[in-house]
PDB file of C-alpha atoms in Angstrom:
ATOM      1  CA  UNK O 493     174.190 109.615  73.994  1.00 93.00           C
ATOM      2  CA  UNK O 494     172.713 112.927  75.150  1.00 97.00           C
ATOM      3  CA  UNK O 495     169.462 112.849  77.125  1.00 97.00           C
ATOM      4  CA  UNK O 496     169.218 115.838  79.452  1.00 97.00           C
ATOM      5  CA  UNK O 497     165.450 116.007  79.760  1.00 97.00           C
ATOM      6  CA  UNK O 498     162.985 118.759  78.966  1.00 98.00           C
ATOM      7  CA  UNK O 499     163.916 122.427  78.806  1.00 98.00           C
ATOM      8  CA  UNK O 500     161.743 125.513  78.431  1.00 98.00           C
ATOM      9  CA  UNK O 501     161.896 127.155  74.991  1.00 98.00           C
ATOM     10  CA  UNK O 502     159.315 129.982  74.872  1.00 98.00           C
ATOM     11  CA  UNK O 503     157.060 127.946  77.163  1.00 98.00           C
ATOM     12  CA  UNK O 504     157.296 124.746  75.100  1.00 98.00           C
ATOM     13  CA  UNK O 505     159.130 121.889  76.820  1.00 98.00           C
ATOM     14  CA  UNK O 506     161.694 120.644  74.292  1.00 98.00           C
ATOM     15  CA  UNK O 507     163.996 117.702  75.038  1.00 98.00           C
ATOM     16  CA  UNK O 508     167.748 118.224  75.022  1.00 98.00           C
ATOM     17  CA  UNK O 509     168.506 114.960  73.221  1.00 98.00           C
ATOM     18  CA  UNK O 510     170.521 113.633  70.322  1.00 98.00           C
ATOM     19  CA  UNK O 511     169.584 111.141  67.604  1.00 98.00           C
ATOM     20  CA  UNK O 512     170.855 108.154  69.554  1.00 98.00           C
ATOM     21  CA  UNK O 513     168.828 108.930  72.673  1.00 98.00           C
ATOM     22  CA  UNK O 514     165.642 109.762  70.763  1.00 98.00           C
ATOM     23  CA  UNK O 515     165.890 106.601  68.661  1.00 98.00           C
ATOM     24  CA  UNK O 516     166.529 104.478  71.743  1.00 98.00           C
ATOM     25  CA  UNK O 517     163.427 105.813  73.503  1.00 98.00           C
ATOM     26  CA  UNK O 518     161.181 105.094  70.504  1.00 98.00           C
ATOM     27  CA  UNK O 519     162.524 101.580  69.985  1.00 98.00           C
ATOM     28  CA  UNK O 520     162.245 100.757  73.702  1.00 98.00           C
ATOM     29  CA  UNK O 521     158.591 101.834  73.736  1.00 98.00           C
ATOM     30  CA  UNK O 522     157.909  99.768  70.608  1.00 98.00           C
ATOM     31  CA  UNK O 523     159.403  96.651  72.188  1.00 98.00           C
ATOM     32  CA  UNK O 524     157.638  97.227  75.499  1.00 98.00           C
ATOM     33  CA  UNK O 525     154.269  97.853  73.813  1.00 98.00           C
ATOM     34  CA  UNK O 526     153.655 101.161  75.556  1.00 97.00           C
ATOM     35  CA  UNK O 527     152.316 104.446  74.184  1.00 97.00           C
ATOM     36  CA  UNK O 528     154.704 107.271  73.414  1.00 98.00           C
ATOM     37  CA  UNK O 529     154.090 110.531  71.571  1.00 98.00           C
ATOM     38  CA  UNK O 530     157.022 112.172  69.788  1.00 98.00           C
ATOM     39  CA  UNK O 531     157.287 115.199  67.559  1.00 98.00           C
ATOM     40  CA  UNK O 532     160.221 117.056  66.054  1.00 98.00           C
ATOM     41  CA  UNK O 533     159.629 120.812  66.290  1.00 97.00           C
ATOM     42  CA  UNK O 534     161.199 123.573  64.261  1.00 95.00           C
ATOM     43  CA  UNK O 535     160.430 127.274  64.818  1.00 95.00           C
ATOM     44  CA  UNK O 536     156.930 126.982  63.349  1.00 94.00           C
ATOM     45  CA  UNK O 537     156.071 124.079  65.637  1.00 97.00           C
ATOM     46  CA  UNK O 538     157.266 125.927  68.733  1.00 98.00           C
ATOM     47  CA  UNK O 539     155.300 129.025  67.724  1.00 97.00           C
ATOM     48  CA  UNK O 540     152.080 127.012  67.338  1.00 97.00           C
ATOM     49  CA  UNK O 541     152.378 126.406  71.060  1.00 97.00           C
ATOM     50  CA  UNK O 542     153.315 129.997  71.885  1.00 97.00           C
ATOM     51  CA  UNK O 543     150.236 131.312  70.059  1.00 96.00           C
ATOM     52  CA  UNK O 544     147.786 128.689  71.383  1.00 97.00           C
ATOM     53  CA  UNK O 545     148.075 127.923  75.083  1.00 96.00           C
ATOM     54  CA  UNK O 546     145.811 124.859  74.886  1.00 96.00           C
ATOM     55  CA  UNK O 547     148.026 123.431  72.166  1.00 97.00           C
ATOM     56  CA  UNK O 548     151.085 124.355  74.225  1.00 98.00           C
ATOM     57  CA  UNK O 549     149.694 122.224  77.059  1.00 98.00           C
ATOM     58  CA  UNK O 550     149.228 119.328  74.634  1.00 98.00           C
ATOM     59  CA  UNK O 551     152.797 119.673  73.401  1.00 98.00           C
ATOM     60  CA  UNK O 552     154.076 119.757  76.969  1.00 98.00           C
ATOM     61  CA  UNK O 553     152.421 116.382  77.578  1.00 98.00           C
ATOM     62  CA  UNK O 554     154.425 114.744  74.768  1.00 98.00           C
ATOM     63  CA  UNK O 555     156.890 112.118  75.893  1.00 98.00           C
ATOM     64  CA  UNK O 556     159.551 113.480  73.571  1.00 98.00           C
ATOM     65  CA  UNK O 557     159.936 116.713  71.588  1.00 98.00           C
ATOM     66  CA  UNK O 558     163.152 116.895  69.616  1.00 98.00           C
ATOM     67  CA  UNK O 559     164.806 120.116  68.341  1.00 98.00           C
ATOM     68  CA  UNK O 560     164.065 119.684  64.647  1.00 96.00           C
ATOM     69  CA  UNK O 561     165.318 123.113  63.583  1.00 92.00           C
ATOM     70  CA  UNK O 562     168.739 124.617  64.199  1.00 95.00           C
ATOM     71  CA  UNK O 563     167.169 127.711  65.856  1.00 96.00           C
ATOM     72  CA  UNK O 564     165.478 125.428  68.392  1.00 98.00           C
ATOM     73  CA  UNK O 565     168.800 123.697  69.101  1.00 98.00           C
ATOM     74  CA  UNK O 566     170.457 127.106  69.440  1.00 97.00           C
ATOM     75  CA  UNK O 567     167.758 128.111  71.924  1.00 98.00           C
ATOM     76  CA  UNK O 568     168.420 125.023  74.065  1.00 98.00           C
ATOM     77  CA  UNK O 569     172.127 125.800  74.066  1.00 98.00           C
ATOM     78  CA  UNK O 570     171.673 129.547  74.659  1.00 98.00           C
ATOM     79  CA  UNK O 571     169.045 129.353  77.384  1.00 98.00           C
ATOM     80  CA  UNK O 572     170.033 126.148  79.130  1.00 98.00           C
ATOM     81  CA  UNK O 573     173.632 125.307  78.175  1.00 98.00           C
ATOM     82  CA  UNK O 574     172.444 122.025  76.665  1.00 98.00           C
ATOM     83  CA  UNK O 575     175.627 121.576  74.639  1.00 97.00           C
ATOM     84  CA  UNK O 576     173.824 119.934  71.723  1.00 98.00           C
ATOM     85  CA  UNK O 577     176.198 119.570  68.753  1.00 97.00           C
ATOM     86  CA  UNK O 578     173.384 118.935  66.272  1.00 96.00           C
ATOM     87  CA  UNK O 579     169.649 119.173  65.897  1.00 97.00           C
ATOM     88  CA  UNK O 580     167.400 116.095  65.795  1.00 98.00           C
ATOM     89  CA  UNK O 581     165.805 116.573  62.379  1.00 96.00           C
ATOM     90  CA  UNK O 582     162.524 114.700  61.847  1.00 96.00           C
ATOM     91  CA  UNK O 583     163.317 113.193  58.412  1.00 96.00           C
ATOM     92  CA  UNK O 584     166.735 111.982  59.587  1.00 96.00           C
ATOM     93  CA  UNK O 585     165.349 110.642  62.868  1.00 98.00           C
ATOM     94  CA  UNK O 586     162.739 108.777  60.831  1.00 98.00           C
ATOM     95  CA  UNK O 587     165.449 106.971  58.878  1.00 98.00           C
ATOM     96  CA  UNK O 588     167.386 106.083  62.034  1.00 98.00           C
ATOM     97  CA  UNK O 589     164.261 104.680  63.680  1.00 98.00           C
ATOM     98  CA  UNK O 590     163.275 102.721  60.559  1.00 98.00           C
ATOM     99  CA  UNK O 591     166.760 101.240  60.346  1.00 98.00           C
ATOM    100  CA  UNK O 592     166.365  99.896  63.883  1.00 98.00           C
ATOM    101  CA  UNK O 593     162.823  98.673  63.155  1.00 98.00           C
ATOM    102  CA  UNK O 594     164.070  96.761  60.117  1.00 98.00           C
ATOM    103  CA  UNK O 595     166.917  95.213  62.091  1.00 98.00           C
ATOM    104  CA  UNK O 596     164.744  94.260  65.060  1.00 98.00           C
ATOM    105  CA  UNK O 597     161.607  93.104  63.234  1.00 97.00           C
ATOM    106  CA  UNK O 598     159.294  95.885  64.400  1.00 98.00           C
ATOM    107  CA  UNK O 599     156.450  96.458  61.890  1.00 98.00           C
ATOM    108  CA  UNK O 600     155.609 100.065  61.023  1.00 98.00           C
ATOM    109  CA  UNK O 601     152.307 101.753  60.105  1.00 98.00           C
ATOM    110  CA  UNK O 602     152.269 104.909  57.983  1.00 98.00           C
ATOM    111  CA  UNK O 603     149.435 107.370  58.560  1.00 98.00           C
ATOM    112  CA  UNK O 604     148.879 110.598  56.641  1.00 97.00           C
ATOM    113  CA  UNK O 605     149.791 112.492  53.485  1.00 96.00           C
ATOM    114  CA  UNK O 606     148.180 111.512  50.161  1.00 96.00           C
ATOM    115  CA  UNK O 607     147.770 108.277  48.227  1.00 97.00           C
ATOM    116  CA  UNK O 608     150.164 109.717  45.629  1.00 97.00           C
ATOM    117  CA  UNK O 609     152.875 110.323  48.229  1.00 97.00           C
ATOM    118  CA  UNK O 610     152.395 106.928  49.864  1.00 97.00           C
ATOM    119  CA  UNK O 611     152.610 105.184  46.473  1.00 97.00           C
ATOM    120  CA  UNK O 612     156.105 106.648  46.092  1.00 97.00           C
ATOM    121  CA  UNK O 613     157.120 106.364  49.735  1.00 97.00           C
ATOM    122  CA  UNK O 614     156.473 102.644  50.209  1.00 97.00           C
ATOM    123  CA  UNK O 615     158.797 101.374  47.453  1.00 97.00           C
ATOM    124  CA  UNK O 616     161.421 103.932  48.474  1.00 97.00           C
ATOM    125  CA  UNK O 617     161.453 102.653  52.063  1.00 97.00           C
ATOM    126  CA  UNK O 618     161.499  99.036  50.893  1.00 95.00           C
ATOM    127  CA  UNK O 619     164.561  99.778  48.758  1.00 96.00           C
ATOM    128  CA  UNK O 620     166.324 101.565  51.584  1.00 97.00           C
ATOM    129  CA  UNK O 621     165.435  98.990  54.256  1.00 97.00           C
ATOM    130  CA  UNK O 622     164.943  95.547  52.653  1.00 94.00           C
ATOM    131  CA  UNK O 623     164.040  93.950  55.995  1.00 93.00           C
ATOM    132  CA  UNK O 624     161.475  96.572  56.978  1.00 98.00           C
ATOM    133  CA  UNK O 625     157.944  95.322  57.607  1.00 98.00           C
ATOM    134  CA  UNK O 626     155.291  97.834  56.530  1.00 98.00           C
ATOM    135  CA  UNK O 627     152.214  96.732  58.466  1.00 98.00           C
ATOM    136  CA  UNK O 628     149.927  99.216  56.725  1.00 98.00           C
ATOM    137  CA  UNK O 629     149.614 102.624  55.109  1.00 98.00           C
ATOM    138  CA  UNK O 630     146.651 104.980  55.272  1.00 98.00           C
ATOM    139  CA  UNK O 631     146.342 108.373  53.597  1.00 97.00           C
ATOM    140  CA  UNK O 632     144.860 111.385  55.347  1.00 97.00           C
ATOM    141  CA  UNK O 633     141.159 112.044  54.894  1.00 96.00           C
ATOM    142  CA  UNK O 634     141.823 115.823  55.063  1.00 95.00           C
ATOM    143  CA  UNK O 635     138.845 116.440  57.331  1.00 97.00           C
ATOM    144  CA  UNK O 636     137.799 116.275  60.966  1.00 97.00           C
ATOM    145  CA  UNK O 637     137.320 112.927  62.628  1.00 97.00           C
ATOM    146  CA  UNK O 638     133.781 111.528  62.607  1.00 97.00           C
ATOM    147  CA  UNK O 639     132.141 109.968  65.695  1.00 95.00           C
ATOM    148  CA  UNK O 640     133.761 106.613  66.439  1.00 96.00           C
ATOM    149  CA  UNK O 641     136.231 106.925  63.563  1.00 97.00           C
ATOM    150  CA  UNK O 642     139.220 107.371  65.870  1.00 97.00           C
ATOM    151  CA  UNK O 643     138.513 104.019  67.509  1.00 97.00           C
ATOM    152  CA  UNK O 644     138.214 102.409  64.073  1.00 98.00           C
ATOM    153  CA  UNK O 645     141.576 103.857  63.016  1.00 98.00           C
ATOM    154  CA  UNK O 646     143.170 102.581  66.220  1.00 98.00           C
ATOM    155  CA  UNK O 647     141.614  99.142  65.677  1.00 98.00           C
ATOM    156  CA  UNK O 648     143.041  98.975  62.139  1.00 98.00           C
ATOM    157  CA  UNK O 649     146.496  99.942  63.349  1.00 98.00           C
ATOM    158  CA  UNK O 650     146.502  97.397  66.175  1.00 98.00           C
ATOM    159  CA  UNK O 651     145.106  94.643  63.926  1.00 98.00           C
ATOM    160  CA  UNK O 652     147.925  95.259  61.424  1.00 98.00           C
ATOM    161  CA  UNK O 653     150.498  94.091  63.949  1.00 98.00           C
ATOM    162  CA  UNK O 654     152.309  97.441  63.861  1.00 98.00           C
ATOM    163  CA  UNK O 655     154.655  98.387  66.692  1.00 98.00           C
ATOM    164  CA  UNK O 656     155.190 101.983  65.568  1.00 98.00           C
ATOM    165  CA  UNK O 657     153.100 104.638  63.778  1.00 98.00           C
ATOM    166  CA  UNK O 658     154.665 107.360  61.648  1.00 98.00           C
ATOM    167  CA  UNK O 659     152.278 110.316  61.326  1.00 98.00           C
ATOM    168  CA  UNK O 660     152.669 112.716  58.404  1.00 97.00           C
ATOM    169  CA  UNK O 661     149.808 115.206  58.636  1.00 97.00           C
ATOM    170  CA  UNK O 662     151.729 118.462  58.838  1.00 93.00           C
ATOM    171  CA  UNK O 663     152.099 120.757  61.831  1.00 94.00           C
ATOM    172  CA  UNK O 664     150.072 121.204  64.031  1.00 96.00           C
ATOM    173  CA  UNK O 665     147.515 118.628  62.815  1.00 97.00           C
ATOM    174  CA  UNK O 666     149.912 115.735  63.309  1.00 98.00           C
ATOM    175  CA  UNK O 667     150.687 116.729  66.898  1.00 98.00           C
ATOM    176  CA  UNK O 668     146.991 116.899  67.783  1.00 98.00           C
ATOM    177  CA  UNK O 669     146.473 113.511  66.089  1.00 98.00           C
ATOM    178  CA  UNK O 670     149.331 111.921  68.039  1.00 98.00           C
ATOM    179  CA  UNK O 671     148.053 113.401  71.298  1.00 98.00           C
ATOM    180  CA  UNK O 672     144.488 112.244  70.600  1.00 97.00           C
ATOM    181  CA  UNK O 673     145.432 108.730  69.517  1.00 98.00           C
ATOM    182  CA  UNK O 674     148.054 107.998  72.188  1.00 98.00           C
ATOM    183  CA  UNK O 675     145.488 106.707  74.748  1.00 97.00           C
ATOM    184  CA  UNK O 676     144.131 104.253  72.139  1.00 97.00           C
ATOM    185  CA  UNK O 677     147.413 102.674  71.049  1.00 98.00           C
ATOM    186  CA  UNK O 678     150.058 100.648  72.868  1.00 97.00           C
ATOM    187  CA  UNK O 679     152.912 101.856  70.664  1.00 98.00           C
ATOM    188  CA  UNK O 680     154.879 104.999  69.802  1.00 98.00           C
ATOM    189  CA  UNK O 681     153.432 107.642  67.487  1.00 98.00           C
ATOM    190  CA  UNK O 682     156.017 109.792  65.715  1.00 98.00           C
ATOM    191  CA  UNK O 683     154.845 113.053  64.116  1.00 98.00           C
ATOM    192  CA  UNK O 684     157.377 113.414  61.303  1.00 94.00           C
ATOM    193  CA  UNK O 685     156.110 116.332  59.211  1.00 82.00           C
ATOM    194  CA  UNK O 686     157.572 116.555  55.729  1.00 89.00           C
ATOM    195  CA  UNK O 687     159.520 113.287  56.093  1.00 94.00           C
ATOM    196  CA  UNK O 688     156.959 111.432  53.954  1.00 96.00           C
ATOM    197  CA  UNK O 689     157.426 113.832  51.033  1.00 94.00           C
ATOM    198  CA  UNK O 690     161.201 113.948  51.393  1.00 92.00           C
ATOM    199  CA  UNK O 691     161.659 110.178  51.522  1.00 96.00           C
ATOM    200  CA  UNK O 692     159.129 109.653  48.731  1.00 95.00           C
ATOM    201  CA  UNK O 693     161.370 111.801  46.541  1.00 92.00           C
ATOM    202  CA  UNK O 694     158.629 114.399  45.996  1.00 89.00           C
ATOM    203  CA  UNK O 695     160.243 117.241  47.941  1.00 81.00           C
ATOM    204  CA  UNK O 696     163.873 118.211  47.525  1.00 81.00           C
ATOM    205  CA  UNK O 697     166.080 118.398  50.591  1.00 81.00           C
ATOM    206  CA  UNK O 698     167.998 121.670  51.065  1.00 80.00           C
ATOM    207  CA  UNK O 699     171.785 121.585  50.668  1.00 83.00           C
ATOM    208  CA  UNK O 700     173.674 120.437  53.758  1.00 84.00           C
ATOM    209  CA  UNK O 701     175.243 123.862  54.298  1.00 86.00           C
ATOM    210  CA  UNK O 702     171.809 125.509  54.427  1.00 79.00           C
ATOM    211  CA  UNK O 703     170.637 122.979  56.995  1.00 83.00           C
ATOM    212  CA  UNK O 704     173.765 123.498  59.078  1.00 83.00           C
ATOM    213  CA  UNK O 705     173.416 127.287  59.294  1.00 82.00           C
ATOM    214  CA  UNK O 706     169.652 127.285  59.893  1.00 80.00           C
ATOM    215  CA  UNK O 707     168.520 128.396  56.430  1.00 82.00           C
ATOM    216  CA  UNK O 708     166.327 125.429  55.608  1.00 80.00           C
ATOM    217  CA  UNK O 709     163.317 127.739  55.999  1.00 77.00           C
ATOM    218  CA  UNK O 710     164.583 129.873  53.107  1.00 78.00           C
ATOM    219  CA  UNK O 711     164.887 126.806  50.884  1.00 78.00           C
ATOM    220  CA  UNK O 712     161.364 125.641  51.691  1.00 76.00           C
ATOM    221  CA  UNK O 713     159.974 129.139  51.270  1.00 80.00           C
ATOM    222  CA  UNK O 714     161.449 129.214  47.761  1.00 82.00           C
ATOM    223  CA  UNK O 715     159.791 125.883  46.924  1.00 76.00           C
ATOM    224  CA  UNK O 716     156.345 126.682  48.373  1.00 79.00           C
ATOM    225  CA  UNK O 717     156.045 130.484  48.793  1.00 84.00           C
ATOM    226  CA  UNK O 718     152.236 130.700  48.708  1.00 80.00           C
ATOM    227  CA  UNK O 719     151.765 128.040  51.378  1.00 81.00           C
ATOM    228  CA  UNK O 720     154.678 128.879  53.658  1.00 78.00           C
ATOM    229  CA  UNK O 721     155.217 132.637  53.468  1.00 79.00           C
ATOM    230  CA  UNK O 722     153.390 133.442  56.697  1.00 78.00           C
ATOM    231  CA  UNK O 723     155.059 130.585  58.576  1.00 77.00           C
ATOM    232  CA  UNK O 724     158.507 132.023  57.913  1.00 80.00           C
ATOM    233  CA  UNK O 725     158.113 135.747  57.218  1.00 82.00           C
ATOM    234  CA  UNK O 726     155.903 136.365  60.250  1.00 86.00           C
ATOM    235  CA  UNK O 727     156.754 133.612  62.727  1.00 90.00           C
ATOM    236  CA  UNK O 728     160.565 133.585  62.416  1.00 92.00           C
ATOM    237  CA  UNK O 729     160.986 137.201  63.599  1.00 94.00           C
ATOM    238  CA  UNK O 730     158.402 136.617  66.345  1.00 95.00           C
ATOM    239  CA  UNK O 731     160.374 133.569  67.518  1.00 96.00           C
ATOM    240  CA  UNK O 732     163.650 135.510  67.656  1.00 96.00           C
ATOM    241  CA  UNK O 733     162.044 138.407  69.516  1.00 97.00           C
ATOM    242  CA  UNK O 734     160.548 136.120  72.149  1.00 97.00           C
ATOM    243  CA  UNK O 735     163.763 134.135  72.456  1.00 97.00           C
ATOM    244  CA  UNK O 736     165.652 137.368  73.159  1.00 97.00           C
ATOM    245  CA  UNK O 737     163.026 138.405  75.690  1.00 97.00           C
ATOM    246  CA  UNK O 738     163.220 135.043  77.465  1.00 98.00           C
ATOM    247  CA  UNK O 739     167.012 135.179  77.577  1.00 97.00           C
ATOM    248  CA  UNK O 740     166.935 138.741  78.943  1.00 96.00           C
ATOM    249  CA  UNK O 741     164.196 137.770  81.435  1.00 94.00           C
ATOM    250  CA  UNK O 742     161.917 140.438  79.998  1.00 96.00           C
ATOM    251  CA  UNK O 743     159.148 137.944  79.228  1.00 92.00           C
ATOM    252  CA  UNK O 744     157.643 135.335  81.501  1.00 89.00           C
ATOM    253  CA  UNK O 745     157.832 132.173  79.411  1.00 95.00           C
ATOM    254  CA  UNK O 746     156.347 129.956  82.114  1.00 95.00           C
ATOM    255  CA  UNK O 747     155.228 126.689  80.473  1.00 97.00           C
ATOM    256  CA  UNK O 748     151.578 125.729  80.913  1.00 96.00           C
ATOM    257  CA  UNK O 749     151.017 122.511  82.807  1.00 96.00           C
ATOM    258  CA  UNK O 750     151.021 119.457  80.533  1.00 97.00           C
ATOM    259  CA  UNK O 751     147.569 118.368  79.402  1.00 96.00           C
ATOM    260  CA  UNK O 752     146.496 115.022  80.895  1.00 94.00           C
ATOM    261  CA  UNK O 753     147.920 112.131  78.882  1.00 87.00           C
ATOM    262  CA  UNK O 754     144.530 110.395  78.805  1.00 88.00           C
ATOM    263  CA  UNK O 755     142.570 113.495  77.828  1.00 89.00           C
ATOM    264  CA  UNK O 756     141.279 113.517  74.271  1.00 90.00           C
ATOM    265  CA  UNK O 757     140.277 116.556  72.181  1.00 93.00           C
ATOM    266  CA  UNK O 758     136.630 116.621  71.066  1.00 89.00           C
ATOM    267  CA  UNK O 759     137.706 116.789  67.426  1.00 94.00           C
ATOM    268  CA  UNK O 760     140.897 116.625  65.406  1.00 96.00           C
ATOM    269  CA  UNK O 761     142.088 116.154  61.844  1.00 97.00           C
ATOM    270  CA  UNK O 762     142.452 112.722  60.306  1.00 97.00           C
TER     271      UNK O 762
END
């Protein structure tokens, strides 16, 4: 198990952890009925913090940020000698956590994506994990939260008996949601990005060799060029340039102080 704590990657505090350590932290919080906010960040997720200091502060308040992309793992190893042999990829971490939830009787709530995706995801998870208890599933409204609606969402999740919430709203909406809802829920919230679509069978996973060498972005760009071109064509070079500058000590990548864990944004996407 590797759990070396948080390390500065372009001002975002990313955890030098492996799958085993990340899974253990989520399951412990679920059993102990305590809030925990987790996200798995690839290059795009890190750059959302770099380009928005307020969001960077929110990210730095997360209990756990895993290196979802190989370039983020490489940064941890290059800058901090983390010695991570593998990334902690959100869709894979999701499966490892769900396996433990099924084995230990921890009900799960799914929040986000579309009704179409959820209608495919639920039977897929039930086939993969026969003992898994799905406490509830709620599609995204694709709009900003209305007054009092956040409390109603939290009440529905708690009333379902869930001990874990998987959040699939896309980056950075899902991170803001997890940050905003953490004070209202006594359970972990995992922002898992495209995991819903992957495990529903609606989005094809890249070949293993592409994932291993950090070319997953190229695969996804080929599948969704109109939606993702800016994320990869613009942000990837910017990430590499800033990483080089941080390594060479040419850029002050001082992380902003973490936002208060009990602070809540005035509005966020649901």
